[in-house]
XYZ file of C-alpha atoms in Angstrom:
273
model
C 0.748 -0.397 0.409
C 1.273 3.652 -0.752
C 0.089 5.739 1.387
C 0.460 9.538 0.328
C 3.122 11.965 2.701
C 2.519 12.696 6.167
C 1.542 16.666 5.809
C 3.318 17.756 8.364
C 7.448 18.796 7.585
C 9.384 15.389 9.804
C 12.508 16.488 11.710
C 15.000 15.509 14.150
C 17.604 16.804 15.852
C 21.340 18.194 15.280
C 23.156 15.383 17.196
C 21.845 11.779 15.662
C 25.471 10.678 14.715
C 27.919 12.035 17.249
C 29.731 14.910 15.248
C 28.779 18.931 14.921
C 25.771 20.040 13.626
C 27.184 20.255 10.494
C 28.243 16.662 9.525
C 24.305 16.204 10.786
C 22.719 18.513 8.755
C 24.701 16.620 6.067
C 23.550 13.269 6.925
C 20.042 13.854 7.782
C 18.841 15.725 4.525
C 17.826 14.076 2.249
C 15.999 11.519 5.090
C 14.206 14.145 7.180
C 12.703 17.983 6.069
C 13.234 19.613 9.709
C 16.944 19.535 11.662
C 16.000 20.580 15.214
C 19.622 22.900 16.011
C 20.107 21.775 19.775
C 22.356 24.673 20.928
C 22.929 24.410 24.784
C 25.781 26.307 25.408
C 26.363 28.976 24.075
C 29.422 31.138 26.667
C 32.215 33.208 25.921
C 33.989 30.525 25.367
C 33.983 27.119 23.886
C 30.286 26.403 22.362
C 27.991 24.994 20.290
C 26.872 27.986 17.962
C 27.012 27.819 15.119
C 30.370 29.824 12.617
C 28.764 32.179 9.954
C 30.835 29.536 7.716
C 28.550 26.367 8.925
C 25.483 29.078 9.026
C 26.249 29.660 5.556
C 27.260 26.006 4.027
C 23.794 25.181 5.939
C 21.895 27.479 3.766
C 22.765 25.707 0.941
C 22.324 22.658 1.904
C 18.981 24.082 2.978
C 17.959 25.335 -0.415
C 19.734 22.103 -2.114
C 17.320 19.745 -0.287
C 14.031 21.042 0.822
C 15.291 21.456 4.461
C 13.743 23.592 7.389
C 15.191 24.551 10.354
C 14.805 24.629 13.773
C 16.698 26.379 16.803
C 16.202 25.493 20.886
C 17.334 28.290 22.999
C 19.880 26.873 25.246
C 18.544 27.888 28.425
C 14.869 28.771 30.206
C 13.866 32.568 28.974
C 13.464 34.332 32.426
C 14.319 38.129 33.267
C 16.803 38.458 35.912
C 16.818 40.482 39.570
C 14.693 43.205 39.402
C 13.628 42.612 36.278
C 16.414 42.907 34.165
C 16.379 42.390 30.614
C 20.317 41.655 30.478
C 19.856 38.134 32.597
C 22.123 35.589 30.405
C 19.174 33.780 29.684
C 18.235 36.386 27.427
C 21.679 37.555 26.165
C 22.436 33.773 24.982
C 19.297 33.583 23.325
C 19.687 37.283 21.139
C 23.782 35.250 20.195
C 21.456 32.469 19.206
C 19.022 33.814 17.866
C 21.368 36.983 15.917
C 23.608 33.983 14.602
C 20.937 31.658 12.846
C 19.301 35.437 11.195
C 19.642 33.715 7.932
C 18.798 30.181 8.211
C 15.125 31.804 8.763
C 14.126 29.519 11.752
C 10.749 27.681 11.062
C 10.463 28.468 15.532
C 12.842 28.924 17.584
C 11.951 27.015 20.510
C 12.274 27.597 24.432
C 10.937 26.969 27.693
C 9.755 29.635 30.557
C 11.288 29.363 33.720
C 8.621 29.086 35.853
C 10.268 26.274 38.083
C 10.236 27.700 42.234
C 6.043 29.239 40.403
C 4.601 26.239 39.330
C 3.462 25.388 42.452
C 2.365 28.546 44.152
C -1.410 29.407 45.052
C -0.463 32.994 45.588
C -1.892 34.927 42.961
C 0.499 38.398 43.282
C 3.757 35.866 42.781
C 2.567 34.268 39.635
C 0.718 37.723 38.387
C 4.441 38.981 38.048
C 5.996 35.398 36.780
C 3.900 35.937 34.121
C 4.242 39.913 32.960
C 8.089 38.893 33.411
C 8.035 36.115 30.978
C 5.419 38.368 29.021
C 8.038 40.439 28.673
C 11.399 38.409 28.374
C 9.387 36.738 25.326
C 8.905 40.722 23.991
C 12.500 41.578 23.781
C 13.118 37.720 22.094
C 9.693 38.377 19.468
C 11.803 41.413 19.073
C 15.293 40.217 17.880
C 12.928 37.480 16.326
C 11.027 39.691 14.419
C 7.124 37.789 14.562
C 6.571 36.896 18.307
C 4.853 33.990 16.031
C 8.401 32.413 15.327
C 8.620 31.978 19.002
C 7.106 28.588 20.286
C 6.780 27.930 24.029
C 7.361 23.905 25.511
C 6.196 22.216 27.444
C 8.370 21.063 30.587
C 7.617 17.571 32.530
C 6.104 18.795 36.224
C 4.120 22.003 35.282
C 0.985 22.225 35.120
C -1.021 21.763 32.207
C -2.411 25.241 32.348
C 0.724 26.968 33.751
C 1.053 28.861 30.660
C -2.068 29.865 29.554
C -2.535 33.648 31.089
C 0.954 33.879 28.433
C -0.204 32.609 25.993
C -3.759 34.848 26.514
C -1.459 38.259 26.226
C 1.587 37.408 23.274
C 0.692 36.136 20.143
C 3.600 33.914 20.242
C 2.892 30.156 19.483
C 2.986 26.311 20.879
C 6.310 23.607 20.958
C 3.699 20.660 22.162
C 5.850 17.967 23.752
C 4.054 15.404 23.476
C 7.118 13.084 25.487
C 6.894 15.336 28.232
C 2.775 14.896 29.024
C 3.072 11.326 28.335
C 5.686 10.615 30.840
C 3.846 12.738 33.572
C 0.897 10.850 32.792
C -1.301 12.907 31.005
C -3.271 12.399 27.617
C -2.329 14.086 24.872
C -4.607 14.365 23.291
C -6.698 17.192 25.106
C -3.971 18.925 25.357
C -3.248 18.854 21.344
C -7.391 19.916 20.433
C -6.685 23.408 22.964
C -3.031 23.887 21.654
C -3.577 22.686 18.184
C -4.568 26.308 16.631
C -1.088 27.858 17.375
C 1.381 25.305 17.626
C 3.986 25.216 15.327
C 6.578 22.359 16.577
C 5.755 19.317 17.548
C 7.740 16.999 20.106
C 7.941 13.101 19.241
C 9.783 10.148 21.681
C 9.606 7.309 23.444
C 9.672 7.162 27.426
C 11.974 4.360 27.831
C 14.632 3.631 31.003
C 14.343 7.559 30.275
C 12.608 10.475 28.133
C 13.604 11.583 24.912
C 14.321 7.749 23.315
C 13.203 6.286 20.310
C 9.724 5.430 19.084
C 9.877 2.057 19.803
C 9.528 2.451 23.213
C 5.808 4.708 22.643
C 2.611 2.410 23.532
C 1.159 1.144 19.846
C -2.526 2.563 20.985
C -0.743 5.612 22.382
C 1.336 6.627 19.758
C -1.132 6.051 16.724
C -3.894 8.176 18.503
C -0.977 10.593 18.118
C -0.968 10.508 14.569
C -4.550 10.129 13.996
C -5.137 13.122 15.166
C -2.251 15.190 13.766
C -3.536 13.828 10.294
C -6.721 14.849 10.854
C -6.377 18.057 12.269
C -4.225 18.452 9.008
C -1.568 19.524 11.614
C 1.012 21.531 8.814
C 3.761 22.126 11.133
C 7.225 20.411 12.423
C 6.865 17.489 13.489
C 10.671 16.525 15.560
C 11.346 13.010 16.373
C 13.174 14.282 19.632
C 15.908 11.790 20.509
C 19.594 11.125 20.175
C 21.010 8.478 18.564
C 21.206 6.632 14.996
C 19.401 3.435 16.368
C 17.033 6.220 17.916
C 16.637 8.067 14.108
C 15.690 4.578 12.117
C 13.750 3.058 15.508
C 11.564 6.176 15.313
C 10.746 6.495 11.761
C 9.857 2.351 11.239
C 7.620 3.286 14.480
C 6.265 6.147 12.913
C 5.740 4.364 9.663
C 4.264 1.460 11.168
C 1.777 3.641 12.953
C 0.785 5.453 9.788
C -0.073 1.660 8.325
C -2.420 0.647 11.236
C -3.706 4.032 10.967
C -4.772 2.896 6.774
C -5.514 -0.937 7.892
C -8.402 0.146 10.300
C -9.886 2.837 8.009
C -8.483 5.219 8.732
C -9.654 8.094 5.099
C -6.817 9.781 5.284
C -4.102 7.338 5.288
C -6.063 6.065 2.578
C -5.900 9.420 0.307
């Protein structure tokens, strides 16, 4: 059975083979439609921020293969003490955005740091965190030229509605991490139904001895339910297999294709189109 291509852009991370970013882009260029540039640390010393020359070659590869890039900012975004806009997370975000601008990223994926506030019941504390987060996002959006390019990711261990007051006040996008929802024992379908209209990126990974492992660790029924929801919604953003390692990449692709085959065999109208 020949199945139609996915409507979304299928991607994975820039750390599939044990090498730097550019060799990974070369390896993945004919295998995916998007590559998530995972930038762990960007300091004045050793870092993995791509050079100007590397960015130029990545542009050439993108044009030749129809690639897009998503960029994962290296630190959880927040303001510093006294609402300082020069907090290290913002300084590093600016450097990353400016260095990767030439790649015209499909999205900048980021976390909002609310570890100290996520269990708060004091409305004043929560309101202050929300306003500080909005200020930080507005600053990052000015660098990116469009708040919709900022995709705020849901994190494990947080209430599902924690970011909603922020989303209501600034038109950023969402990055829905399905693996984080599975890790917390949540049903992702309810969250997806609410989030998909503003979702630019979806992260998908299995939960084995830890998260961010191959989709072969995902429950097939749960994976089928997520894929069916995305296909029926005609989701057109990026779906990133957020895993690290060549074996996990290949087995995740196999698991995703097996899920699509099961949906088709079960009478899914999209899969048989």
